[in-house]
Amino acid sequence: MAEARNIDGVNGSGQKQVSTFGAVLDMVTDRISTACLLVILSQVYRPGMVFLSLLALDIGSHWLQMYSTFLLGKASHKDVKDSTNWLFKAYYGNRMFMAYCCVACEVLYISLFLLAQNETEKKLMDVLKASITEGSLVSVVVVLSLFGWAIKQLVNIIQMKTAADVCVLHDINKKERP
């Protein structure tokens, strides 16, 4: 059994403890579920590269974040209190905000899949325009999800750059040591 550490989350007794294995497994399952949705959407819509690019951003930014966390010796990839970016700190510092953004992202992808079932033309922008003018429940969900999705993508970009900077600085410092 993995050692319990104060990393991220709450166990059944209300104590803030999660195993390292559990924290990594949680991130991996999140990435896999998002990857499945994005790969399916890349086959349903044109241009499919939009969804594959989002997949690369999601996996790349999270991998770099985990790696930089390891290099810094931090217990959690969500420990960003030393970051200078206000959005990055707000995202990881407010669990409700982060949950909204993550759920909005997944809901948007599922909604896009549902919208494509009724369309003969599978161009992403055409389906989005048609669904918004139609005003269906799925269309409302898409519109409500767009803000959280956009914030999550911005955070992924910030996360990737911040983590890459940590990796580069680590390499530079390593070379300067005798």
PDB file of C-alpha atoms in Angstrom:
ATOM      1  CA  MET A   1       0.000   0.000   0.000  1.00  0.00           C
ATOM      2  CA  ALA A   2       1.291   3.477  -0.864  1.00  0.00           C
ATOM      3  CA  GLU A   3       2.337   5.786   1.951  1.00  0.00           C
ATOM      4  CA  ALA A   4      -0.418   8.262   2.914  1.00  0.00           C
ATOM      5  CA  ARG A   5       0.761  11.857   2.620  1.00  0.00           C
ATOM      6  CA  ASN A   6      -0.825  15.265   2.817  1.00  0.00           C
ATOM      7  CA  ILE A   7      -1.105  15.758  -0.903  1.00  0.00           C
ATOM      8  CA  ASP A   8      -4.484  16.550  -2.219  1.00  0.00           C
ATOM      9  CA  GLY A   9      -8.000  15.663  -1.215  1.00  0.00           C
ATOM     10  CA  VAL A  10      -9.997  14.375   1.699  1.00  0.00           C
ATOM     11  CA  ASN A  11     -10.289  10.771   2.822  1.00  0.00           C
ATOM     12  CA  GLY A  12     -13.446   9.112   4.191  1.00  0.00           C
ATOM     13  CA  SER A  13     -12.838  10.473   7.728  1.00  0.00           C
ATOM     14  CA  GLY A  14     -12.556  14.050   6.515  1.00  0.00           C
ATOM     15  CA  GLN A  15      -8.762  14.126   6.941  1.00  0.00           C
ATOM     16  CA  LYS A  16      -6.619  15.662   4.179  1.00  0.00           C
ATOM     17  CA  GLN A  17      -4.714  12.576   3.094  1.00  0.00           C
ATOM     18  CA  VAL A  18      -4.255  10.822  -0.216  1.00  0.00           C
ATOM     19  CA  SER A  19      -1.652   8.334  -1.324  1.00  0.00           C
ATOM     20  CA  THR A  20       0.870   9.346  -3.936  1.00  0.00           C
ATOM     21  CA  PHE A  21      -0.332   6.427  -6.042  1.00  0.00           C
ATOM     22  CA  GLY A  22      -3.945   7.630  -5.727  1.00  0.00           C
ATOM     23  CA  ALA A  23      -3.046  11.167  -6.756  1.00  0.00           C
ATOM     24  CA  VAL A  24      -1.206   9.946  -9.859  1.00  0.00           C
ATOM     25  CA  LEU A  25      -3.934   7.412 -10.690  1.00  0.00           C
ATOM     26  CA  ASP A  26      -6.551  10.164 -10.464  1.00  0.00           C
ATOM     27  CA  MET A  27      -4.638  12.330 -12.930  1.00  0.00           C
ATOM     28  CA  VAL A  28      -4.046   9.410 -15.305  1.00  0.00           C
ATOM     29  CA  THR A  29      -7.731   8.414 -15.352  1.00  0.00           C
ATOM     30  CA  ASP A  30      -8.711  12.054 -15.962  1.00  0.00           C
ATOM     31  CA  ARG A  31      -6.313  12.246 -18.903  1.00  0.00           C
ATOM     32  CA  ILE A  32      -7.563   8.942 -20.342  1.00  0.00           C
ATOM     33  CA  SER A  33     -11.236   9.949 -20.190  1.00  0.00           C
ATOM     34  CA  THR A  34     -10.483  13.313 -21.802  1.00  0.00           C
ATOM     35  CA  ALA A  35      -8.306  11.624 -24.429  1.00  0.00           C
ATOM     36  CA  CYS A  36     -11.101   9.227 -25.371  1.00  0.00           C
ATOM     37  CA  LEU A  37     -13.591  12.065 -25.804  1.00  0.00           C
ATOM     38  CA  LEU A  38     -11.170  14.162 -27.857  1.00  0.00           C
ATOM     39  CA  VAL A  39     -10.177  11.274 -30.134  1.00  0.00           C
ATOM     40  CA  ILE A  40     -13.853  10.507 -30.799  1.00  0.00           C
ATOM     41  CA  LEU A  41     -14.560  14.186 -31.523  1.00  0.00           C
ATOM     42  CA  SER A  42     -11.568  14.329 -33.869  1.00  0.00           C
ATOM     43  CA  GLN A  43     -13.247  11.611 -35.930  1.00  0.00           C
ATOM     44  CA  VAL A  44     -16.702  13.223 -35.841  1.00  0.00           C
ATOM     45  CA  TYR A  45     -15.811  16.831 -36.669  1.00  0.00           C
ATOM     46  CA  ARG A  46     -13.726  18.620 -39.217  1.00  0.00           C
ATOM     47  CA  PRO A  47     -11.120  19.909 -38.667  1.00  0.00           C
ATOM     48  CA  GLY A  48     -10.224  17.001 -36.394  1.00  0.00           C
ATOM     49  CA  MET A  49      -6.808  18.482 -35.643  1.00  0.00           C
ATOM     50  CA  VAL A  50      -8.491  20.998 -33.324  1.00  0.00           C
ATOM     51  CA  PHE A  51      -9.379  18.178 -30.939  1.00  0.00           C
ATOM     52  CA  LEU A  52      -6.051  16.391 -31.330  1.00  0.00           C
ATOM     53  CA  SER A  53      -4.266  19.669 -30.522  1.00  0.00           C
ATOM     54  CA  LEU A  54      -6.371  20.026 -27.374  1.00  0.00           C
ATOM     55  CA  LEU A  55      -5.409  16.461 -26.467  1.00  0.00           C
ATOM     56  CA  ALA A  56      -1.696  17.208 -26.926  1.00  0.00           C
ATOM     57  CA  LEU A  57      -2.031  20.362 -24.804  1.00  0.00           C
ATOM     58  CA  ASP A  58      -3.858  18.492 -22.028  1.00  0.00           C
ATOM     59  CA  ILE A  59      -1.408  15.585 -21.815  1.00  0.00           C
ATOM     60  CA  GLY A  60       1.703  17.702 -22.373  1.00  0.00           C
ATOM     61  CA  SER A  61       0.833  20.359 -19.812  1.00  0.00           C
ATOM     62  CA  HIS A  62      -0.063  17.823 -17.130  1.00  0.00           C
ATOM     63  CA  TRP A  63       2.999  15.679 -17.757  1.00  0.00           C
ATOM     64  CA  LEU A  64       5.279  18.723 -17.555  1.00  0.00           C
ATOM     65  CA  GLN A  65       3.478  19.898 -14.405  1.00  0.00           C
ATOM     66  CA  MET A  66       3.989  16.504 -12.730  1.00  0.00           C
ATOM     67  CA  TYR A  67       7.633  16.380 -13.812  1.00  0.00           C
ATOM     68  CA  SER A  68       8.382  19.906 -12.596  1.00  0.00           C
ATOM     69  CA  THR A  69       6.652  19.080  -9.294  1.00  0.00           C
ATOM     70  CA  PHE A  70       9.017  16.128  -8.940  1.00  0.00           C
ATOM     71  CA  LEU A  71      12.053  18.306  -9.750  1.00  0.00           C
ATOM     72  CA  LEU A  72      11.032  20.883  -7.141  1.00  0.00           C
ATOM     73  CA  GLY A  73      10.401  18.212  -4.511  1.00  0.00           C
ATOM     74  CA  LYS A  74       6.808  19.300  -3.973  1.00  0.00           C
ATOM     75  CA  ALA A  75       4.216  16.902  -2.644  1.00  0.00           C
ATOM     76  CA  SER A  76       1.481  17.925  -5.096  1.00  0.00           C
ATOM     77  CA  HIS A  77       1.264  19.220  -8.648  1.00  0.00           C
ATOM     78  CA  LYS A  78      -1.477  21.527  -7.363  1.00  0.00           C
ATOM     79  CA  ASP A  79       0.953  23.368  -5.079  1.00  0.00           C
ATOM     80  CA  VAL A  80       1.312  26.597  -7.070  1.00  0.00           C
ATOM     81  CA  LYS A  81       1.461  29.130  -4.239  1.00  0.00           C
ATOM     82  CA  ASP A  82       4.868  30.342  -5.465  1.00  0.00           C
ATOM     83  CA  SER A  83       3.522  31.022  -8.981  1.00  0.00           C
ATOM     84  CA  THR A  84       3.364  34.607 -10.194  1.00  0.00           C
ATOM     85  CA  ASN A  85       0.345  33.994 -12.438  1.00  0.00           C
ATOM     86  CA  TRP A  86      -2.943  35.046 -10.788  1.00  0.00           C
ATOM     87  CA  LEU A  87      -5.140  32.775 -12.952  1.00  0.00           C
ATOM     88  CA  PHE A  88      -2.972  29.738 -12.239  1.00  0.00           C
ATOM     89  CA  LYS A  89      -3.152  30.446  -8.501  1.00  0.00           C
ATOM     90  CA  ALA A  90      -6.911  31.092  -8.638  1.00  0.00           C
ATOM     91  CA  TYR A  91      -7.511  27.852 -10.550  1.00  0.00           C
ATOM     92  CA  TYR A  92      -5.546  25.580  -8.221  1.00  0.00           C
ATOM     93  CA  GLY A  93      -6.323  27.627  -5.100  1.00  0.00           C
ATOM     94  CA  ASN A  94     -10.118  27.422  -5.386  1.00  0.00           C
ATOM     95  CA  ARG A  95     -11.355  23.824  -5.631  1.00  0.00           C
ATOM     96  CA  MET A  96     -14.876  24.889  -6.656  1.00  0.00           C
ATOM     97  CA  PHE A  97     -13.539  27.030  -9.514  1.00  0.00           C
ATOM     98  CA  MET A  98     -11.233  24.241 -10.652  1.00  0.00           C
ATOM     99  CA  ALA A  99     -14.075  21.699 -10.448  1.00  0.00           C
ATOM    100  CA  TYR A 100     -16.342  23.981 -12.501  1.00  0.00           C
ATOM    101  CA  CYS A 101     -13.680  24.348 -15.205  1.00  0.00           C
ATOM    102  CA  CYS A 102     -12.933  20.605 -15.337  1.00  0.00           C
ATOM    103  CA  VAL A 103     -16.600  19.603 -15.416  1.00  0.00           C
ATOM    104  CA  ALA A 104     -17.407  22.315 -17.978  1.00  0.00           C
ATOM    105  CA  CYS A 105     -14.662  20.960 -20.222  1.00  0.00           C
ATOM    106  CA  GLU A 106     -15.946  17.382 -20.116  1.00  0.00           C
ATOM    107  CA  VAL A 107     -19.582  18.487 -20.441  1.00  0.00           C
ATOM    108  CA  LEU A 108     -18.688  20.575 -23.497  1.00  0.00           C
ATOM    109  CA  TYR A 109     -17.020  17.591 -25.170  1.00  0.00           C
ATOM    110  CA  ILE A 110     -19.971  15.299 -24.417  1.00  0.00           C
ATOM    111  CA  SER A 111     -22.403  17.977 -25.639  1.00  0.00           C
ATOM    112  CA  LEU A 112     -20.471  18.385 -28.880  1.00  0.00           C
ATOM    113  CA  PHE A 113     -20.730  14.652 -29.393  1.00  0.00           C
ATOM    114  CA  LEU A 114     -24.498  14.759 -28.776  1.00  0.00           C
ATOM    115  CA  LEU A 115     -24.935  17.697 -31.154  1.00  0.00           C
ATOM    116  CA  ALA A 116     -23.132  15.844 -33.923  1.00  0.00           C
ATOM    117  CA  GLN A 117     -25.651  13.005 -33.810  1.00  0.00           C
ATOM    118  CA  ASN A 118     -28.350  15.180 -35.393  1.00  0.00           C
ATOM    119  CA  GLU A 119     -26.192  16.872 -38.014  1.00  0.00           C
ATOM    120  CA  THR A 120     -25.354  15.759 -41.510  1.00  0.00           C
ATOM    121  CA  GLU A 121     -22.641  18.424 -41.870  1.00  0.00           C
ATOM    122  CA  LYS A 122     -19.935  17.788 -39.306  1.00  0.00           C
ATOM    123  CA  LYS A 123     -17.936  21.006 -39.537  1.00  0.00           C
ATOM    124  CA  LEU A 124     -17.396  22.177 -35.966  1.00  0.00           C
ATOM    125  CA  MET A 125     -18.241  25.845 -36.498  1.00  0.00           C
ATOM    126  CA  ASP A 126     -21.349  25.008 -38.558  1.00  0.00           C
ATOM    127  CA  VAL A 127     -22.664  22.662 -35.867  1.00  0.00           C
ATOM    128  CA  LEU A 128     -21.962  25.234 -33.131  1.00  0.00           C
ATOM    129  CA  LYS A 129     -23.713  28.037 -35.053  1.00  0.00           C
ATOM    130  CA  ALA A 130     -26.716  25.860 -35.861  1.00  0.00           C
ATOM    131  CA  SER A 131     -27.052  24.615 -32.296  1.00  0.00           C
ATOM    132  CA  ILE A 132     -26.878  28.112 -30.799  1.00  0.00           C
ATOM    133  CA  THR A 133     -29.540  29.481 -33.149  1.00  0.00           C
ATOM    134  CA  GLU A 134     -31.670  26.380 -32.490  1.00  0.00           C
ATOM    135  CA  GLY A 135     -31.697  27.025 -28.746  1.00  0.00           C
ATOM    136  CA  SER A 136     -31.962  23.397 -27.592  1.00  0.00           C
ATOM    137  CA  LEU A 137     -31.050  22.283 -24.071  1.00  0.00           C
ATOM    138  CA  VAL A 138     -27.760  20.860 -25.357  1.00  0.00           C
ATOM    139  CA  SER A 139     -27.032  24.229 -26.995  1.00  0.00           C
ATOM    140  CA  VAL A 140     -27.574  26.022 -23.681  1.00  0.00           C
ATOM    141  CA  VAL A 141     -25.240  23.554 -21.976  1.00  0.00           C
ATOM    142  CA  VAL A 142     -22.606  24.202 -24.667  1.00  0.00           C
ATOM    143  CA  VAL A 143     -22.792  27.960 -24.151  1.00  0.00           C
ATOM    144  CA  LEU A 144     -22.633  27.617 -20.347  1.00  0.00           C
ATOM    145  CA  SER A 145     -19.646  25.285 -20.622  1.00  0.00           C
ATOM    146  CA  LEU A 146     -17.580  27.463 -22.958  1.00  0.00           C
ATOM    147  CA  PHE A 147     -16.305  29.814 -20.231  1.00  0.00           C
ATOM    148  CA  GLY A 148     -15.027  27.006 -17.981  1.00  0.00           C
ATOM    149  CA  TRP A 149     -13.543  25.215 -20.992  1.00  0.00           C
ATOM    150  CA  ALA A 150     -11.700  28.369 -22.112  1.00  0.00           C
ATOM    151  CA  ILE A 151     -10.293  28.978 -18.615  1.00  0.00           C
ATOM    152  CA  LYS A 152      -9.085  25.365 -18.431  1.00  0.00           C
ATOM    153  CA  GLN A 153      -7.299  25.700 -21.780  1.00  0.00           C
ATOM    154  CA  LEU A 154      -5.627  28.939 -20.623  1.00  0.00           C
ATOM    155  CA  VAL A 155      -4.549  27.233 -17.410  1.00  0.00           C
ATOM    156  CA  ASN A 156      -3.129  24.331 -19.455  1.00  0.00           C
ATOM    157  CA  ILE A 157      -1.053  26.792 -21.500  1.00  0.00           C
ATOM    158  CA  ILE A 158       0.140  28.620 -18.358  1.00  0.00           C
ATOM    159  CA  GLN A 159       0.858  25.289 -16.677  1.00  0.00           C
ATOM    160  CA  MET A 160       2.889  24.075 -19.645  1.00  0.00           C
ATOM    161  CA  LYS A 161       4.986  27.246 -19.837  1.00  0.00           C
ATOM    162  CA  THR A 162       5.529  27.477 -16.082  1.00  0.00           C
ATOM    163  CA  ALA A 163       6.500  23.821 -15.810  1.00  0.00           C
ATOM    164  CA  ALA A 164       8.792  24.021 -18.849  1.00  0.00           C
ATOM    165  CA  ASP A 165      10.530  27.034 -17.260  1.00  0.00           C
ATOM    166  CA  VAL A 166      11.123  24.990 -14.089  1.00  0.00           C
ATOM    167  CA  CYS A 167      12.611  22.140 -16.143  1.00  0.00           C
ATOM    168  CA  VAL A 168      14.906  24.499 -18.081  1.00  0.00           C
ATOM    169  CA  LEU A 169      16.078  26.240 -14.879  1.00  0.00           C
ATOM    170  CA  HIS A 170      16.720  22.857 -13.291  1.00  0.00           C
ATOM    171  CA  ASP A 171      18.916  21.852 -16.245  1.00  0.00           C
ATOM    172  CA  ILE A 172      20.787  25.176 -16.178  1.00  0.00           C
ATOM    173  CA  ASN A 173      21.429  24.901 -12.442  1.00  0.00           C
ATOM    174  CA  LYS A 174      22.542  21.297 -12.880  1.00  0.00           C
ATOM    175  CA  LYS A 175      25.141  22.336 -15.498  1.00  0.00           C
ATOM    176  CA  GLU A 176      26.478  25.145 -13.314  1.00  0.00           C
ATOM    177  CA  ARG A 177      27.149  22.821 -10.374  1.00  0.00           C
ATOM    178  CA  PRO A 178      30.652  21.351 -10.271  1.00  0.00           C
TER     179      PRO A 178
END
